CSV table of C-alpha atoms and ligand atoms in Angstrom, one decimal:
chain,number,residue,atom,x,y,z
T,308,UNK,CA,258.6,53.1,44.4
T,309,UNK,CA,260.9,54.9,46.7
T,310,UNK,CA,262.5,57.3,43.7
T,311,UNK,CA,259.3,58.5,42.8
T,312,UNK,CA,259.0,60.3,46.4
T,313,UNK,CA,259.0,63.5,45.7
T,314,UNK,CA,260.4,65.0,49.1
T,315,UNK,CA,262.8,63.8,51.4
T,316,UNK,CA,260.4,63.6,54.0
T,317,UNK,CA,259.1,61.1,51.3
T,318,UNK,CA,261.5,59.2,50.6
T,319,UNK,CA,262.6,58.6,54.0
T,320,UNK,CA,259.0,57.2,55.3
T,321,UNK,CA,259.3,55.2,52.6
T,322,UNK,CA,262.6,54.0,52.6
T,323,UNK,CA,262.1,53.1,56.4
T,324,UNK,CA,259.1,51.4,55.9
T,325,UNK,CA,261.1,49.1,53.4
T,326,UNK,CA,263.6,48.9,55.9
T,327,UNK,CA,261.8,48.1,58.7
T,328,UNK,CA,260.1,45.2,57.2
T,329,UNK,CA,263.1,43.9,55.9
T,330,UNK,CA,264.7,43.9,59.3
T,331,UNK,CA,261.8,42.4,60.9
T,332,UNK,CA,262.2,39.4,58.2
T,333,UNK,CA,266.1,39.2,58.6
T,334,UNK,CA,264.8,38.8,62.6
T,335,UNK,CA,262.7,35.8,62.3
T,336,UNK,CA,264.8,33.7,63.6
T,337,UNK,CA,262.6,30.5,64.5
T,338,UNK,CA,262.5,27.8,67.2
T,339,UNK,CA,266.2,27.3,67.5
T,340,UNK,CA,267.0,31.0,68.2
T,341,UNK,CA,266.0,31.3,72.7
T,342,UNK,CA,262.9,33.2,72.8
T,343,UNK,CA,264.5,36.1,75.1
T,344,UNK,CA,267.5,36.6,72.6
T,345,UNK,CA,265.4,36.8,69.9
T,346,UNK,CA,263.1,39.4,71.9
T,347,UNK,CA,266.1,41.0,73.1
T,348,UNK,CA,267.4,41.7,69.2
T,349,UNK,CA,264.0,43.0,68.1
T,350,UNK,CA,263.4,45.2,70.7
T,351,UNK,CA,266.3,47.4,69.5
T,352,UNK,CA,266.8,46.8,66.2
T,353,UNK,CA,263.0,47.6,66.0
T,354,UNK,CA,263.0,50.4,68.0
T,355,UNK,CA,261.7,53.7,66.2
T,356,UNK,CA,265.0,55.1,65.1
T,357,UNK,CA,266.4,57.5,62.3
T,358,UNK,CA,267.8,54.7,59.9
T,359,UNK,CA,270.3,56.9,58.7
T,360,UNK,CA,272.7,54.0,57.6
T,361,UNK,CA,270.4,51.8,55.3
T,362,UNK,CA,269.1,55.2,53.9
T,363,UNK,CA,272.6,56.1,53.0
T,364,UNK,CA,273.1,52.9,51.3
T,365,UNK,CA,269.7,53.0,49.0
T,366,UNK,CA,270.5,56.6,48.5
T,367,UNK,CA,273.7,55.3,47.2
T,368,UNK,CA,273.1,52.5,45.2
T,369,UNK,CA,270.0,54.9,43.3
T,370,UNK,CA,273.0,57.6,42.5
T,371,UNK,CA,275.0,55.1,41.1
T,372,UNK,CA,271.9,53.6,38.7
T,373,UNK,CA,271.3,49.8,40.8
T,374,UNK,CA,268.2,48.4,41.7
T,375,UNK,CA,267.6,49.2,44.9
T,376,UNK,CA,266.4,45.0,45.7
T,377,UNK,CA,269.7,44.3,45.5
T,378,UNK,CA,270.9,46.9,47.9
T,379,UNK,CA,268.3,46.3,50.6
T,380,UNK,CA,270.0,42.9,52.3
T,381,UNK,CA,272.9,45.4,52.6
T,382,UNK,CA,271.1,48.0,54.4
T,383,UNK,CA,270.0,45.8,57.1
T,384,UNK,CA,273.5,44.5,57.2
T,385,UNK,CA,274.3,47.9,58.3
T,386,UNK,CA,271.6,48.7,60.9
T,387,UNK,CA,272.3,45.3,62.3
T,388,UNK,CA,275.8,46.4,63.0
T,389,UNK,CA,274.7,50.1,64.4
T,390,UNK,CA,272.5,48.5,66.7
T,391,UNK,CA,274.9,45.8,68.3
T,392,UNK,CA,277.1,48.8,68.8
T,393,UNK,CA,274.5,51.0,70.5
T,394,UNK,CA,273.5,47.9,72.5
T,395,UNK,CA,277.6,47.4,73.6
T,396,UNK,CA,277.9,51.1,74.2
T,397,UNK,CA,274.9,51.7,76.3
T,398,UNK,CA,276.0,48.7,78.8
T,399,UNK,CA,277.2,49.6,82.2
T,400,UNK,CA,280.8,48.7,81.4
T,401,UNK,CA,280.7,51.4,78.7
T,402,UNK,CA,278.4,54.4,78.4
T,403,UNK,CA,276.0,53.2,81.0
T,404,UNK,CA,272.0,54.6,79.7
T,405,UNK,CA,269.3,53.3,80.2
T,406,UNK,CA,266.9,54.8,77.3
T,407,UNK,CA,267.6,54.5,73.3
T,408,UNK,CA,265.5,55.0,70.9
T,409,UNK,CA,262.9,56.1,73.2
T,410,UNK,CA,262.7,52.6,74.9
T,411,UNK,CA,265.0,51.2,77.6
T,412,UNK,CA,268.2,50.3,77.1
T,413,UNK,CA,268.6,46.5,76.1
T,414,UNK,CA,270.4,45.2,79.4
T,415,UNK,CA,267.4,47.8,81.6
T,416,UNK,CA,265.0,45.0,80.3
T,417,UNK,CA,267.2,41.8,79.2
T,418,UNK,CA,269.9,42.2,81.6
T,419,UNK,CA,273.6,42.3,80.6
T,420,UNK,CA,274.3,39.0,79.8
T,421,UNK,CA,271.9,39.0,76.8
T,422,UNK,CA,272.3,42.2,75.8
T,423,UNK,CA,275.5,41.5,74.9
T,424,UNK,CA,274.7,38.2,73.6
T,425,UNK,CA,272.0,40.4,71.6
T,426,UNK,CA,274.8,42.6,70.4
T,427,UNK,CA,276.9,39.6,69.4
T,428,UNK,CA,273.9,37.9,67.5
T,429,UNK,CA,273.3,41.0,65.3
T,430,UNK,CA,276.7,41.6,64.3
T,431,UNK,CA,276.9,37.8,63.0
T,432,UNK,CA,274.1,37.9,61.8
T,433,UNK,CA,274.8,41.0,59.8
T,434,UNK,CA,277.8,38.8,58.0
T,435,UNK,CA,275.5,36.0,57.2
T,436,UNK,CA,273.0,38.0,55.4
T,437,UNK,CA,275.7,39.9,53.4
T,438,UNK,CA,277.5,36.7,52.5
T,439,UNK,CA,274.1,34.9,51.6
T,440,UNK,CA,272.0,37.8,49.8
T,441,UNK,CA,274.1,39.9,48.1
T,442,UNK,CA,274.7,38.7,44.5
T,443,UNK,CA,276.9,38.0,42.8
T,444,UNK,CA,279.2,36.2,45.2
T,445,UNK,CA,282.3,38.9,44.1
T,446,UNK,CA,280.4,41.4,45.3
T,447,UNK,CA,279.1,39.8,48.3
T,448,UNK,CA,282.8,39.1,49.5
T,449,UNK,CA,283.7,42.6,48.8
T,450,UNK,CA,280.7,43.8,51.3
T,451,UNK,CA,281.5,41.5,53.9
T,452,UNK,CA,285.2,43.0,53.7
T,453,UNK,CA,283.9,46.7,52.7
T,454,UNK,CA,282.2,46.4,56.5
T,455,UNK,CA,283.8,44.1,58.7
T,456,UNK,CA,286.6,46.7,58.1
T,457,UNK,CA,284.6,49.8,59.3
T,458,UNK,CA,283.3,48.0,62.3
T,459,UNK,CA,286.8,46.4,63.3
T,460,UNK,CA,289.6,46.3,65.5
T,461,UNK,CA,290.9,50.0,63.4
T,462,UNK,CA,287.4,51.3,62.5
T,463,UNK,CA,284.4,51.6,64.8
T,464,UNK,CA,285.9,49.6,67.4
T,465,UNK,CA,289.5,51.7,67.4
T,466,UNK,CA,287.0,54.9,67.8
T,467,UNK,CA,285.2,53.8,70.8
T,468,UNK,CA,288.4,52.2,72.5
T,469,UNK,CA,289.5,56.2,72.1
T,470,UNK,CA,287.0,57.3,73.7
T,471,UNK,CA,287.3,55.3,76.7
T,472,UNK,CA,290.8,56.5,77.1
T,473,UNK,CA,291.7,58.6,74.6
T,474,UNK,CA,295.1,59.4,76.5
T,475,UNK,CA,296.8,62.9,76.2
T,476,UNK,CA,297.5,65.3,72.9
T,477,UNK,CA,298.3,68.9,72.5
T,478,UNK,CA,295.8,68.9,69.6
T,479,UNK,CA,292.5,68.5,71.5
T,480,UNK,CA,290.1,69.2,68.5
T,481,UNK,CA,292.3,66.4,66.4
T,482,UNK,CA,292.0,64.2,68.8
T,483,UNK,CA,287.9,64.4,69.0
T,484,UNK,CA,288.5,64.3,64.6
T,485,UNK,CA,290.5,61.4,64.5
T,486,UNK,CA,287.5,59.3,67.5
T,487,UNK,CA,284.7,60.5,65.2
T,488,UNK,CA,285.8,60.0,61.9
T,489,UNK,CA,286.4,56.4,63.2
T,490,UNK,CA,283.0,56.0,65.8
T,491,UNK,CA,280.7,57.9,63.5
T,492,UNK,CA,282.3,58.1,60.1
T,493,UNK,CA,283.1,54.4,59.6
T,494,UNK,CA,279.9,53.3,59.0
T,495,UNK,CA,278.2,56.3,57.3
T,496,UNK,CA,281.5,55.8,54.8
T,497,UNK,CA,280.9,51.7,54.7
T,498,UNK,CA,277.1,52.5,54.1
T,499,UNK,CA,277.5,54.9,51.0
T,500,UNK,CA,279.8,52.4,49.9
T,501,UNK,CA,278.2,49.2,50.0
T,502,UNK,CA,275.2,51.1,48.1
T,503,UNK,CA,277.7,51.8,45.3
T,504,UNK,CA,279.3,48.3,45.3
T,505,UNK,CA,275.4,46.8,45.2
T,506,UNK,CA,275.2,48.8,41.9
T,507,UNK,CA,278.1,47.6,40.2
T,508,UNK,CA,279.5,51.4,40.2
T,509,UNK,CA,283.3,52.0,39.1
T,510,UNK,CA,285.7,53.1,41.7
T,511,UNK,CA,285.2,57.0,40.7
T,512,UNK,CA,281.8,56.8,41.7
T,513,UNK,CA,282.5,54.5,44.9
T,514,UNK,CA,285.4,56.9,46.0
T,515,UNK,CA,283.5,60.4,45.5
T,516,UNK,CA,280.9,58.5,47.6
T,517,UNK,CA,283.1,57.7,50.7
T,518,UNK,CA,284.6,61.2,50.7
T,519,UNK,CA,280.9,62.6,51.0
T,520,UNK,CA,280.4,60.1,54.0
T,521,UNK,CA,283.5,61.4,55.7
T,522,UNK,CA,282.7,64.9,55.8
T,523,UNK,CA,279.0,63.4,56.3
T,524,UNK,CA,279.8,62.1,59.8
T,525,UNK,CA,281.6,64.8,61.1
T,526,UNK,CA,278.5,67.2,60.1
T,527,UNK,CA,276.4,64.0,61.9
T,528,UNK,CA,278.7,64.1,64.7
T,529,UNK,CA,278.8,67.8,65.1
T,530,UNK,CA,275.4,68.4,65.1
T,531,UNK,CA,274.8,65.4,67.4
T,532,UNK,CA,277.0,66.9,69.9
T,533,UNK,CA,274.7,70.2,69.5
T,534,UNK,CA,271.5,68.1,69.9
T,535,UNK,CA,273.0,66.8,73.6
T,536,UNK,CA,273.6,70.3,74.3
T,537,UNK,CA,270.3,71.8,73.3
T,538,UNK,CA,267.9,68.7,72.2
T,539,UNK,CA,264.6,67.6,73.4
T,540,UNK,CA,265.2,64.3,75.4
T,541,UNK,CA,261.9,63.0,74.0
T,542,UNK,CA,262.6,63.9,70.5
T,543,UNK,CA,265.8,62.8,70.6
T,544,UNK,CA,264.8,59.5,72.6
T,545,UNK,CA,268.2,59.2,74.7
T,546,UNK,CA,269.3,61.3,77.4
T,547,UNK,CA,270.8,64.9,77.1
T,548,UNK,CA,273.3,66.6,78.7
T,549,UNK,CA,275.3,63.9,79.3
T,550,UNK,CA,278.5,65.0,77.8
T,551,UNK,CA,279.1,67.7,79.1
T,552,UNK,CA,278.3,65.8,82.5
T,553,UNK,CA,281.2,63.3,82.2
T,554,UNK,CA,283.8,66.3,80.7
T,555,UNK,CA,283.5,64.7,77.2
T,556,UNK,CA,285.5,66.3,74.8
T,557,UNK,CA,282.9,67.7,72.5
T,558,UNK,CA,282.9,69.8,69.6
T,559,UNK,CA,280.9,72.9,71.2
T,560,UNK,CA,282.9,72.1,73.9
T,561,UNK,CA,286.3,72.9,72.3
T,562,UNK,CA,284.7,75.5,69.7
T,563,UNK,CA,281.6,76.5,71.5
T,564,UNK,CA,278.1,76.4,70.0
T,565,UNK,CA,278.3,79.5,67.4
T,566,UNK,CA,281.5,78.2,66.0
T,567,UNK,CA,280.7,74.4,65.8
T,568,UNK,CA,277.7,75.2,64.0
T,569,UNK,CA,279.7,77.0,61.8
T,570,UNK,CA,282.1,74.3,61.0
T,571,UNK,CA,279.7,71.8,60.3
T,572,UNK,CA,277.9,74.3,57.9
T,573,UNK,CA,281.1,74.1,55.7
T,574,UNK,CA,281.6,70.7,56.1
T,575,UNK,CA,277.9,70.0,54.8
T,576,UNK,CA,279.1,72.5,51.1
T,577,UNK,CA,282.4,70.3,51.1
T,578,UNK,CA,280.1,67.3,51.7
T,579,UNK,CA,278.0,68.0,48.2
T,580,UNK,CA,281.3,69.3,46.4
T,581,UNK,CA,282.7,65.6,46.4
T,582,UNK,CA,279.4,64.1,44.7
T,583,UNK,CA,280.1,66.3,41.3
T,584,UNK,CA,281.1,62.9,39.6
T,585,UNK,CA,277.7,62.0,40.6
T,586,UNK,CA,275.5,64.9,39.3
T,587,UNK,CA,272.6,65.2,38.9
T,588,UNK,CA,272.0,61.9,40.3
T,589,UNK,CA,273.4,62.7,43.5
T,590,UNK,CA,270.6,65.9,44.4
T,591,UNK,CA,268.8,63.8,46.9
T,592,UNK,CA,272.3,63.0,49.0
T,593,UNK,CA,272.9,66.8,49.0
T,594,UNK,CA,269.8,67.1,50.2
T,595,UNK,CA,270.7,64.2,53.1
T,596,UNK,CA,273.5,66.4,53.8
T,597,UNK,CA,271.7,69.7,54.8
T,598,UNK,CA,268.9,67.6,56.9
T,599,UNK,CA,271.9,66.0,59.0
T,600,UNK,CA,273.0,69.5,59.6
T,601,UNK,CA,269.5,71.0,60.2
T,602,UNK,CA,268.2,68.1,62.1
T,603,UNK,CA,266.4,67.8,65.3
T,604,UNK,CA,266.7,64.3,66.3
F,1673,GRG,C1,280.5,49.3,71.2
F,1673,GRG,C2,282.1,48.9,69.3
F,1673,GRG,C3,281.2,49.8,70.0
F,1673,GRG,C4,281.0,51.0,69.4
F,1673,GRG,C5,280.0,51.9,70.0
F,1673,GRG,C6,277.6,53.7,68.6
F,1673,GRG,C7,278.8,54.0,69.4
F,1673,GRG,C8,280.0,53.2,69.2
F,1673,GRG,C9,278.7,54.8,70.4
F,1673,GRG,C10,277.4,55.5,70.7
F,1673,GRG,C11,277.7,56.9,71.1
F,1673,GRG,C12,277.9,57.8,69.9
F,1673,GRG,C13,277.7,59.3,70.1
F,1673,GRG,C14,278.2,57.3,68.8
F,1673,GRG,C15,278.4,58.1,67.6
F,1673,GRG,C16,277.5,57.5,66.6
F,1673,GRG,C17,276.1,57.9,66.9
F,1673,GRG,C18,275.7,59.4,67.0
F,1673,GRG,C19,275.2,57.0,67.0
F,1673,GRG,C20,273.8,57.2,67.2
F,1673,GRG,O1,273.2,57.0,65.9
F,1673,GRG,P1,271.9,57.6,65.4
F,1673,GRG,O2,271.7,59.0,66.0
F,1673,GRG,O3,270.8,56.7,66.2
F,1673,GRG,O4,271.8,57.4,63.9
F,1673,GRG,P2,269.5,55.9,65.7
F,1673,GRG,O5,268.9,55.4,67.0
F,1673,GRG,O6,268.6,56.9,65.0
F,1673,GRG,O7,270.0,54.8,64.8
């Protein structure tokens, strides 16, 4: 169904739809889940949002020839673990907002102590589903280590201890490279390549995959950076003009706007250069590439 959409506009309706009724599933959690943590789950895993991740893991798993079926417990493995991190980031201790995804933040309406409890539900849950839905077992194991790796203790969670106290370096532009490939990149890599595993594809395909993703979240990063600098609050459904309050290092910050723009236009070409084992079955993630870079939201 979804690789008959003709556009990308298409396909991503689509796809989302799919998504979001699989997540709503994977979130029915019945009688012996509290009623407020349950509530507190679905309001931001539900919340209107991009859902770049599971995209990038259908998108995947179609370039490599699988059955997107078998992918999908994947993708909401994924989104599970975004949105625990967004929860954890937006608390008080951390980034302190109070509006994501156009709604307010999880602790503004649950209060801390279950949003974290919220956060810390998703991400287990994530496991679970990969463990339990992805077939066969080998590659289920392989999953479960493909992302509790990105979102660990060297990954996602290594990028956002950086960025609390990224502590000094001559190299000021590395230093914002090395916290995004880890806080953005990880999981855009983990996504593509979870889609590959899902299809059974051979380590060429899986590889050529993950170095699309890296370049992917710097381009994601980069223009996300851009968006806080010159976004629409309610498109974007977050606050703007935030980094720039708290002297975040940022990439128009350390480049300025022209040349950050710049950068993340050669990144996108780099981007599609690393799916040529792919072709042609790969056109639709170059066309991912240039709507991360042209994006609004
Ligand atoms: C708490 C372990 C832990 C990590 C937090 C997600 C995160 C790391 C920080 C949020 C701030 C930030 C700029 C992260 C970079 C990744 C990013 C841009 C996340 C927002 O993702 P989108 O734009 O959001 O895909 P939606 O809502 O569309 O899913």
């Amino acid at each position: 169904m979804i690789q008959t959409a003709e556009t990308l506009e298409q396909y991503f309706a689509e796809a989302r739809r799919q998504i979001d009724a699989a997540l709503s599933a994977y979130l029915e959690l019945g009688p012996d889940c509290p009623q407020l943590l349950a509530e507190a789950m679905r309001h931001s895993v539900l919340a209107p949002a991009k859902r770049l991740r599971p995209v990038l893991v259908l998108m995947a798993c179609e370039a490599c020839g699988g059955d997107l079926a078998r992918a999908m417990p994947a993708a909401c493995a994924v989104e599970l673990v975004h949105t625990y991190s967004l929860i954890h980031d937006d608390l008080p201790a951390m980034d302190d907002d109070d509006l994501r995804r156009g709604r307010p933040t999880c602790h503004k309406v649950y209060g801390e102590a279950m949003a974290i409890l919220a956060g810390d539900a998703l991400l287990a849950r994530a496991f679970e589903i990969l463990a339990r839905d992805i077939e066969p077992a080998q590659t289920a194991a392989r999953c479960v280590a493909t992302l509790a790796e990105a979102a660990g203790p060297t990954r996602l969670v290594a990028g956002q201890a950086d960025d609390l106290q990224p502590g000094e370096s001559d190299d000021r532009l590395k230093l914002l490279e090395a916290i995004h490939a880890r806080k953005t990149g990880a999981l855009l890599c983990a996504s593509l390549e979870l889609g590959a595993l899902c299809a059974g594809a051979d380590d060429a395909r899986r590889l050529a995959l993950a170095a699309y993703g890296r370049r992917l979240g710097m381009v994601f990063q980069i223009t996300d950076d851009l968006l806080d600098v010159r976004g629409e609050e309610q498109a974007l459904g977050k606050r703007v003009g935030k980094d720039a309050d708290r002297g975040k290092l940022t990439f128009p910050g350390l480049l300025g706007v022209e040349a950050s723009l710049q950068e993340a236009t050669a990144l996108t070409a780099e981007a599609c250069e690393q799916l040529a084992p792919l072709a042609p079955a790969a056109e639709r993630l170059k066309a991912l590439a240039h709507y991360v870079l042209e994006r609004d939201r």
